Amino acid sequence: MSTPALAGLATRDAIRAALTGDSQLMGQISGVLDWAPEDQPYPYIHLGDSFETPSNAHDRYGSEVLQTLHVWSKYRGFAQGLAIADRVRQVLDHTPLTIVGHRWTWTRFVSMQTLTDPEPPGDLRHLPMTFRIGSEQPPA
């Protein structure tokens, strides 16, 4: 077997491609970003932290990536953020991803939380969402 390749970056790229490829979601947000400049228009999705663990089998390498996405909104209340989160779940949960160098095996929605950013002026709504993605490295 060849040396295992980390799936984290390729999984992030696959998630971003799936989200930006959905016209309904893109009609709701200004972008899906790895980093957001201060003047980024709201609402948007930020690709947050990734946590990768091996999920190997006897004859192959595998990975599980726990990926956090952050929905940011300035809407007064959570309706806008929840509508975006709902669409994100529809786009990703149980949906195949194209993960370069890996074979997608599953995607599962894990959690979502609604938060009000306490920093002044306190008008930001933040909805962190977490997904778990399984993949395998194809045999060499």
CSV table of N, CA and C in Angstrom, one decimal:
chain,number,residue,atom,x,y,z
A,1,MET,N,0.8,-1.2,0.0
A,1,MET,CA,0.0,0.0,0.0
A,1,MET,C,0.9,1.2,0.0
A,2,SER,N,0.4,2.3,-0.7
A,2,SER,CA,1.1,3.5,-0.7
A,2,SER,C,0.9,4.3,0.6
A,3,THR,N,1.7,5.3,0.8
A,3,THR,CA,1.6,6.1,2.0
A,3,THR,C,0.3,6.9,2.0
A,4,PRO,N,-0.5,6.9,3.1
A,4,PRO,CA,-1.8,7.6,3.1
A,4,PRO,C,-1.6,9.1,2.9
A,5,ALA,N,-2.6,9.6,2.1
A,5,ALA,CA,-2.6,11.1,1.9
A,5,ALA,C,-3.7,11.6,2.8
A,6,LEU,N,-3.5,12.8,3.4
A,6,LEU,CA,-4.5,13.5,4.2
A,6,LEU,C,-5.6,13.9,3.3
A,7,ALA,N,-6.8,13.7,3.9
A,7,ALA,CA,-8.1,14.1,3.1
A,7,ALA,C,-8.6,15.4,3.4
A,8,GLY,N,-8.1,16.1,4.4
A,8,GLY,CA,-8.6,17.4,4.9
A,8,GLY,C,-8.8,18.5,3.8
A,9,LEU,N,-7.7,18.8,3.1
A,9,LEU,CA,-7.8,19.9,2.1
A,9,LEU,C,-8.7,19.5,1.0
A,10,ALA,N,-8.5,18.3,0.5
A,10,ALA,CA,-9.4,17.8,-0.6
A,10,ALA,C,-10.8,17.8,-0.2
A,11,THR,N,-11.1,17.4,1.0
A,11,THR,CA,-12.5,17.4,1.5
A,11,THR,C,-13.1,18.8,1.6
A,12,ARG,N,-12.3,19.8,2.1
A,12,ARG,CA,-12.7,21.2,2.1
A,12,ARG,C,-13.0,21.7,0.7
A,13,ASP,N,-12.1,21.4,-0.2
A,13,ASP,CA,-12.3,21.8,-1.6
A,13,ASP,C,-13.6,21.2,-2.2
A,14,ALA,N,-13.9,19.9,-1.8
A,14,ALA,CA,-15.1,19.2,-2.3
A,14,ALA,C,-16.3,19.9,-1.7
A,15,ILE,N,-16.3,20.2,-0.5
A,15,ILE,CA,-17.4,20.9,0.2
A,15,ILE,C,-17.7,22.2,-0.5
A,16,ARG,N,-16.6,23.0,-0.6
A,16,ARG,CA,-16.8,24.3,-1.3
A,16,ARG,C,-17.4,24.2,-2.7
A,17,ALA,N,-16.9,23.2,-3.4
A,17,ALA,CA,-17.4,23.0,-4.8
A,17,ALA,C,-18.9,22.7,-4.8
A,18,ALA,N,-19.3,21.8,-3.8
A,18,ALA,CA,-20.7,21.4,-3.7
A,18,ALA,C,-21.6,22.6,-3.4
A,19,LEU,N,-21.1,23.4,-2.4
A,19,LEU,CA,-21.9,24.6,-2.0
A,19,LEU,C,-22.0,25.6,-3.1
A,20,THR,N,-20.8,26.0,-3.7
A,20,THR,CA,-20.8,27.0,-4.7
A,20,THR,C,-21.5,26.5,-6.0
A,21,GLY,N,-21.6,25.2,-6.2
A,21,GLY,CA,-22.3,24.7,-7.3
A,21,GLY,C,-23.8,24.7,-7.2
A,22,ASP,N,-24.4,25.0,-6.0
A,22,ASP,CA,-25.8,25.0,-5.8
A,22,ASP,C,-26.4,26.4,-6.0
A,23,SER,N,-27.1,26.6,-7.1
A,23,SER,CA,-27.6,28.0,-7.4
A,23,SER,C,-28.6,28.5,-6.4
A,24,GLN,N,-29.4,27.7,-5.8
A,24,GLN,CA,-30.3,28.1,-4.8
A,24,GLN,C,-29.5,28.7,-3.6
A,25,LEU,N,-28.5,28.0,-3.1
A,25,LEU,CA,-27.7,28.4,-2.0
A,25,LEU,C,-27.0,29.7,-2.3
A,26,MET,N,-26.4,29.8,-3.5
A,26,MET,CA,-25.6,30.9,-3.9
A,26,MET,C,-26.5,32.2,-4.1
A,27,GLY,N,-27.8,31.9,-4.3
A,27,GLY,CA,-28.8,33.1,-4.4
A,27,GLY,C,-29.1,33.6,-3.0
A,28,GLN,N,-28.7,32.9,-1.9
A,28,GLN,CA,-29.0,33.3,-0.6
A,28,GLN,C,-27.8,33.9,0.1
A,29,ILE,N,-26.6,33.7,-0.4
A,29,ILE,CA,-25.3,34.2,0.3
A,29,ILE,C,-24.4,34.9,-0.7
A,30,SER,N,-23.4,35.6,-0.1
A,30,SER,CA,-22.5,36.4,-1.0
A,30,SER,C,-21.3,35.5,-1.3
A,31,GLY,N,-21.1,34.4,-0.7
A,31,GLY,CA,-19.9,33.6,-1.0
A,31,GLY,C,-19.7,32.4,0.0
A,32,VAL,N,-18.8,31.5,-0.4
A,32,VAL,CA,-18.3,30.5,0.5
A,32,VAL,C,-16.8,30.7,0.6
A,33,LEU,N,-16.3,31.1,1.7
A,33,LEU,CA,-15.0,31.6,1.9
A,33,LEU,C,-14.1,30.8,2.9
A,34,ASP,N,-12.8,30.7,2.5
A,34,ASP,CA,-11.8,30.1,3.5
A,34,ASP,C,-11.4,31.2,4.4
A,35,TRP,N,-11.4,32.5,4.0
A,35,TRP,CA,-11.1,33.6,4.8
A,35,TRP,C,-12.0,34.8,4.3
A,36,ALA,N,-12.5,35.5,5.2
A,36,ALA,CA,-13.4,36.6,4.9
A,36,ALA,C,-12.8,38.0,5.2
A,37,PRO,N,-12.7,38.9,4.2
A,37,PRO,CA,-12.2,40.2,4.5
A,37,PRO,C,-13.2,41.0,5.3
A,38,GLU,N,-12.7,42.1,5.9
A,38,GLU,CA,-13.6,42.8,6.8
A,38,GLU,C,-14.8,43.4,6.0
A,39,ASP,N,-14.7,43.7,4.7
A,39,ASP,CA,-15.8,44.3,4.0
A,39,ASP,C,-16.6,43.3,3.2
A,40,GLN,N,-16.5,42.0,3.6
A,40,GLN,CA,-17.3,40.9,3.0
A,40,GLN,C,-18.8,41.2,3.2
A,41,PRO,N,-19.6,41.2,2.2
A,41,PRO,CA,-21.0,41.4,2.4
A,41,PRO,C,-21.7,40.2,3.1
A,42,TYR,N,-22.6,40.4,3.9
A,42,TYR,CA,-23.4,39.4,4.6
A,42,TYR,C,-24.6,39.0,3.8
A,43,PRO,N,-25.1,37.9,3.9
A,43,PRO,CA,-24.7,36.7,4.7
A,43,PRO,C,-23.6,35.9,3.8
A,44,TYR,N,-22.8,35.1,4.5
A,44,TYR,CA,-21.8,34.3,3.8
A,44,TYR,C,-21.5,33.1,4.7
A,45,ILE,N,-20.8,32.1,4.0
A,45,ILE,CA,-20.4,30.9,4.7
A,45,ILE,C,-18.9,30.9,4.8
A,46,HIS,N,-18.4,30.6,6.0
A,46,HIS,CA,-16.9,30.5,6.2
A,46,HIS,C,-16.6,29.1,6.4
A,47,LEU,N,-15.6,28.5,5.7
A,47,LEU,CA,-15.1,27.2,5.9
A,47,LEU,C,-14.2,27.2,7.1
A,48,GLY,N,-14.7,26.6,8.2
A,48,GLY,CA,-14.0,26.7,9.5
A,48,GLY,C,-13.0,25.6,9.7
A,49,ASP,N,-12.9,25.2,11.0
A,49,ASP,CA,-12.0,24.2,11.4
A,49,ASP,C,-12.3,22.8,10.8
A,50,SER,N,-11.2,22.1,10.6
A,50,SER,CA,-11.3,20.7,10.2
A,50,SER,C,-10.6,19.8,11.2
A,51,PHE,N,-11.1,18.6,11.4
A,51,PHE,CA,-10.5,17.7,12.3
A,51,PHE,C,-10.5,16.3,11.6
A,52,GLU,N,-9.3,15.8,11.3
A,52,GLU,CA,-9.2,14.5,10.6
A,52,GLU,C,-8.7,13.4,11.4
A,53,THR,N,-9.3,12.2,11.3
A,53,THR,CA,-8.9,11.1,12.0
A,53,THR,C,-8.8,9.9,11.0
A,54,PRO,N,-7.9,9.0,11.2
A,54,PRO,CA,-7.8,7.8,10.3
A,54,PRO,C,-9.0,6.9,10.5
A,55,SER,N,-9.4,6.3,9.4
A,55,SER,CA,-10.4,5.3,9.5
A,55,SER,C,-10.0,4.2,8.5
A,56,ASN,N,-8.9,3.5,8.9
A,56,ASN,CA,-8.3,2.5,8.0
A,56,ASN,C,-9.0,1.2,8.1
A,57,ALA,N,-8.9,0.4,7.1
A,57,ALA,CA,-9.3,-1.0,7.1
A,57,ALA,C,-8.1,-1.8,6.8
A,58,HIS,N,-8.2,-3.1,6.9
A,58,HIS,CA,-7.1,-4.0,6.7
A,58,HIS,C,-6.3,-3.8,5.4
A,59,ASP,N,-7.1,-3.5,4.3
A,59,ASP,CA,-6.4,-3.4,3.0
A,59,ASP,C,-6.5,-2.0,2.4
A,60,ARG,N,-6.8,-1.0,3.2
A,60,ARG,CA,-6.9,0.4,2.6
A,60,ARG,C,-6.8,1.4,3.7
A,61,TYR,N,-6.5,2.6,3.3
A,61,TYR,CA,-6.4,3.8,4.1
A,61,TYR,C,-7.8,4.5,4.0
A,62,GLY,N,-8.2,5.0,5.1
A,62,GLY,CA,-9.4,5.8,5.1
A,62,GLY,C,-9.3,7.0,6.1
A,63,SER,N,-10.2,8.0,5.9
A,63,SER,CA,-10.2,9.2,6.7
A,63,SER,C,-11.6,9.6,7.1
A,64,GLU,N,-11.8,10.1,8.3
A,64,GLU,CA,-13.0,10.8,8.6
A,64,GLU,C,-12.6,12.3,8.9
A,65,VAL,N,-13.3,13.2,8.2
A,65,VAL,CA,-13.1,14.6,8.4
A,65,VAL,C,-14.3,15.2,9.1
A,66,LEU,N,-14.1,15.8,10.2
A,66,LEU,CA,-15.2,16.6,10.9
A,66,LEU,C,-15.0,18.1,10.5
A,67,GLN,N,-15.9,18.6,9.7
A,67,GLN,CA,-15.7,19.9,9.1
A,67,GLN,C,-16.8,20.9,9.6
A,68,THR,N,-16.3,22.0,10.2
A,68,THR,CA,-17.2,23.0,10.7
A,68,THR,C,-17.4,24.1,9.6
A,69,LEU,N,-18.6,24.5,9.4
A,69,LEU,CA,-19.0,25.6,8.5
A,69,LEU,C,-19.6,26.7,9.4
A,70,HIS,N,-19.4,27.9,9.0
A,70,HIS,CA,-20.0,29.0,9.8
A,70,HIS,C,-20.8,29.9,8.9
A,71,VAL,N,-22.1,29.9,9.2
A,71,VAL,CA,-23.0,30.8,8.5
A,71,VAL,C,-23.0,32.1,9.3
A,72,TRP,N,-22.8,33.2,8.6
A,72,TRP,CA,-22.8,34.6,9.2
A,72,TRP,C,-23.8,35.4,8.6
A,73,SER,N,-24.6,36.1,9.4
A,73,SER,CA,-25.7,36.9,8.9
A,73,SER,C,-25.9,38.2,9.8
A,74,LYS,N,-26.4,39.3,9.2
A,74,LYS,CA,-26.7,40.5,9.9
A,74,LYS,C,-28.2,40.7,10.0
A,75,TYR,N,-29.0,39.7,9.6
A,75,TYR,CA,-30.4,39.7,9.6
A,75,TYR,C,-30.9,39.8,11.1
A,76,ARG,N,-31.9,40.6,11.4
A,76,ARG,CA,-32.4,40.7,12.7
A,76,ARG,C,-33.2,39.5,13.1
A,77,GLY,N,-32.6,38.6,13.8
A,77,GLY,CA,-33.2,37.3,14.1
A,77,GLY,C,-32.5,36.2,13.4
A,78,PHE,N,-32.9,35.0,13.5
A,78,PHE,CA,-32.2,33.8,13.0
A,78,PHE,C,-32.9,33.2,11.7
A,79,ALA,N,-34.0,33.8,11.2
A,79,ALA,CA,-34.7,33.2,10.1
A,79,ALA,C,-33.8,33.1,8.9
A,80,GLN,N,-33.0,34.1,8.5
A,80,GLN,CA,-32.1,34.1,7.3
A,80,GLN,C,-31.1,33.0,7.5
A,81,GLY,N,-30.4,33.0,8.7
A,81,GLY,CA,-29.3,32.0,8.9
A,81,GLY,C,-29.8,30.6,8.9
A,82,LEU,N,-31.0,30.4,9.5
A,82,LEU,CA,-31.6,29.1,9.5
A,82,LEU,C,-32.0,28.6,8.1
A,83,ALA,N,-32.5,29.5,7.3
A,83,ALA,CA,-32.8,29.1,5.9
A,83,ALA,C,-31.6,28.7,5.2
A,84,ILE,N,-30.5,29.4,5.4
A,84,ILE,CA,-29.2,29.1,4.7
A,84,ILE,C,-28.7,27.8,5.3
A,85,ALA,N,-28.7,27.6,6.6
A,85,ALA,CA,-28.3,26.3,7.2
A,85,ALA,C,-29.1,25.1,6.7
A,86,ASP,N,-30.4,25.4,6.5
A,86,ASP,CA,-31.3,24.3,6.0
A,86,ASP,C,-30.8,23.9,4.5
A,87,ARG,N,-30.5,24.9,3.7
A,87,ARG,CA,-30.1,24.6,2.4
A,87,ARG,C,-28.7,23.9,2.4
A,88,VAL,N,-27.8,24.3,3.2
A,88,VAL,CA,-26.5,23.7,3.3
A,88,VAL,C,-26.7,22.2,3.7
A,89,ARG,N,-27.5,21.9,4.6
A,89,ARG,CA,-27.8,20.5,5.0
A,89,ARG,C,-28.4,19.8,3.8
A,90,GLN,N,-29.3,20.4,3.0
A,90,GLN,CA,-29.8,19.7,1.9
A,90,GLN,C,-28.8,19.4,0.8
A,91,VAL,N,-27.8,20.3,0.7
A,91,VAL,CA,-26.8,20.2,-0.3
A,91,VAL,C,-25.7,19.1,0.1
A,92,LEU,N,-25.4,19.0,1.4
A,92,LEU,CA,-24.3,18.1,1.8
A,92,LEU,C,-24.7,16.8,2.4
A,93,ASP,N,-25.7,16.8,3.2
A,93,ASP,CA,-26.1,15.6,4.0
A,93,ASP,C,-26.4,14.4,3.1
A,94,HIS,N,-25.7,13.3,3.3
A,94,HIS,CA,-25.9,12.1,2.5
A,94,HIS,C,-25.7,12.2,1.0
A,95,THR,N,-24.9,13.3,0.6
A,95,THR,CA,-24.7,13.6,-0.8
A,95,THR,C,-23.3,13.3,-1.2
A,96,PRO,N,-23.1,12.5,-2.3
A,96,PRO,CA,-21.7,12.2,-2.7
A,96,PRO,C,-20.9,13.5,-3.0
A,97,LEU,N,-19.6,13.5,-2.6
A,97,LEU,CA,-18.7,14.6,-2.9
A,97,LEU,C,-17.6,14.1,-3.8
A,98,THR,N,-17.0,14.9,-4.6
A,98,THR,CA,-15.9,14.6,-5.4
A,98,THR,C,-14.6,15.1,-4.7
A,99,ILE,N,-14.0,14.1,-4.0
A,99,ILE,CA,-12.8,14.4,-3.2
A,99,ILE,C,-11.6,13.9,-4.0
A,100,VAL,N,-10.8,14.9,-4.5
A,100,VAL,CA,-9.6,14.5,-5.3
A,100,VAL,C,-8.7,13.6,-4.5
A,101,GLY,N,-8.3,12.5,-5.1
A,101,GLY,CA,-7.3,11.6,-4.5
A,101,GLY,C,-8.0,10.6,-3.5
A,102,HIS,N,-9.3,10.7,-3.3
A,102,HIS,CA,-10.0,9.9,-2.4
A,102,HIS,C,-11.3,9.5,-3.0
A,103,ARG,N,-11.9,8.4,-2.4
A,103,ARG,CA,-13.2,8.0,-2.8
A,103,ARG,C,-14.2,8.3,-1.7
A,104,TRP,N,-15.2,9.1,-1.9
A,104,TRP,CA,-16.2,9.5,-1.0
A,104,TRP,C,-16.9,8.3,-0.5
A,105,THR,N,-17.2,8.1,0.8
A,105,THR,CA,-18.0,7.0,1.2
A,105,THR,C,-19.3,7.5,1.9
A,106,TRP,N,-19.3,8.6,2.6
A,106,TRP,CA,-20.5,9.1,3.2
A,106,TRP,C,-20.3,10.5,3.8
A,107,THR,N,-21.4,11.2,3.9
A,107,THR,CA,-21.4,12.6,4.6
A,107,THR,C,-22.6,12.6,5.5
A,108,ARG,N,-22.4,13.0,6.8
A,108,ARG,CA,-23.5,13.1,7.7
A,108,ARG,C,-23.5,14.4,8.4
A,109,PHE,N,-24.7,15.0,8.5
A,109,PHE,CA,-24.8,16.2,9.3
A,109,PHE,C,-24.7,15.8,10.8
A,110,VAL,N,-23.9,16.6,11.6
A,110,VAL,CA,-23.7,16.3,13.0
A,110,VAL,C,-24.4,17.2,13.9
A,111,SER,N,-24.3,18.6,13.7
A,111,SER,CA,-24.9,19.5,14.6
A,111,SER,C,-24.9,20.9,14.0
A,112,MET,N,-25.8,21.8,14.6
A,112,MET,CA,-25.9,23.2,14.2
A,112,MET,C,-26.3,23.9,15.5
A,113,GLN,N,-25.8,25.1,15.6
A,113,GLN,CA,-26.2,26.0,16.8
A,113,GLN,C,-26.4,27.4,16.4
A,114,THR,N,-27.4,28.1,17.0
A,114,THR,CA,-27.6,29.5,16.7
A,114,THR,C,-27.0,30.3,17.8
A,115,LEU,N,-26.2,31.4,17.4
A,115,LEU,CA,-25.5,32.2,18.3
A,115,LEU,C,-25.7,33.7,17.9
A,116,THR,N,-25.7,34.6,18.9
A,116,THR,CA,-25.7,36.0,18.6
A,116,THR,C,-24.3,36.5,19.0
A,117,ASP,N,-23.5,37.1,18.1
A,117,ASP,CA,-22.2,37.6,18.4
A,117,ASP,C,-22.3,38.7,19.5
A,118,PRO,N,-21.7,38.5,20.6
A,118,PRO,CA,-21.9,39.5,21.7
A,118,PRO,C,-21.1,40.8,21.5
A,119,GLU,N,-20.1,40.8,20.6
A,119,GLU,CA,-19.3,42.0,20.4
A,119,GLU,C,-20.2,43.1,19.9
A,120,PRO,N,-19.9,44.4,20.3
A,120,PRO,CA,-20.7,45.5,19.8
A,120,PRO,C,-20.5,45.6,18.3
A,121,PRO,N,-21.5,45.9,17.6
A,121,PRO,CA,-22.8,46.3,18.0
A,121,PRO,C,-23.8,45.1,18.3
A,122,GLY,N,-23.4,43.9,18.3
A,122,GLY,CA,-24.2,42.8,18.6
A,122,GLY,C,-25.3,42.4,17.6
A,123,ASP,N,-25.0,42.8,16.3
A,123,ASP,CA,-26.0,42.5,15.3
A,123,ASP,C,-25.6,41.4,14.4
A,124,LEU,N,-24.6,40.6,14.7
A,124,LEU,CA,-24.2,39.4,13.9
A,124,LEU,C,-24.9,38.1,14.5
A,125,ARG,N,-25.4,37.3,13.5
A,125,ARG,CA,-25.9,36.0,13.8
A,125,ARG,C,-24.9,35.0,13.3
A,126,HIS,N,-24.6,34.0,14.1
A,126,HIS,CA,-23.6,33.0,13.8
A,126,HIS,C,-24.2,31.7,14.0
A,127,LEU,N,-24.1,30.8,12.9
A,127,LEU,CA,-24.7,29.5,13.0
A,127,LEU,C,-23.5,28.5,12.6
A,128,PRO,N,-22.8,28.0,13.6
A,128,PRO,CA,-21.8,26.9,13.2
A,128,PRO,C,-22.5,25.6,12.9
A,129,MET,N,-22.1,25.0,11.9
A,129,MET,CA,-22.6,23.7,11.5
A,129,MET,C,-21.5,22.7,11.3
A,130,THR,N,-21.7,21.5,11.7
A,130,THR,CA,-20.7,20.5,11.6
A,130,THR,C,-21.1,19.3,10.8
A,131,PHE,N,-20.3,18.8,9.9
A,131,PHE,CA,-20.5,17.6,9.1
A,131,PHE,C,-19.3,16.7,9.3
A,132,ARG,N,-19.6,15.4,9.2
A,132,ARG,CA,-18.6,14.3,9.2
A,132,ARG,C,-18.6,13.7,7.9
A,133,ILE,N,-17.4,13.6,7.3
A,133,ILE,CA,-17.3,13.1,5.9
A,133,ILE,C,-16.3,11.9,5.9
A,134,GLY,N,-16.7,10.8,5.4
A,134,GLY,CA,-15.8,9.6,5.3
A,134,GLY,C,-15.3,9.4,3.9
A,135,SER,N,-14.0,9.0,3.8
A,135,SER,CA,-13.5,8.8,2.5
A,135,SER,C,-12.4,7.7,2.6
A,136,GLU,N,-12.1,7.1,1.4
A,136,GLU,CA,-11.0,6.1,1.4
A,136,GLU,C,-10.0,6.5,0.3
A,137,GLN,N,-8.8,6.1,0.5
A,137,GLN,CA,-7.8,6.4,-0.5
A,137,GLN,C,-7.8,5.1,-1.5
A,138,PRO,N,-8.0,5.4,-2.8
A,138,PRO,CA,-8.1,4.2,-3.7
A,138,PRO,C,-6.8,3.5,-3.7
A,139,PRO,N,-6.8,2.2,-4.0
A,139,PRO,CA,-5.6,1.4,-4.0
A,139,PRO,C,-4.7,1.9,-5.1
A,140,ALA,N,-3.4,1.8,-4.9
A,140,ALA,CA,-2.4,2.3,-5.9
A,140,ALA,C,-2.4,1.4,-7.1
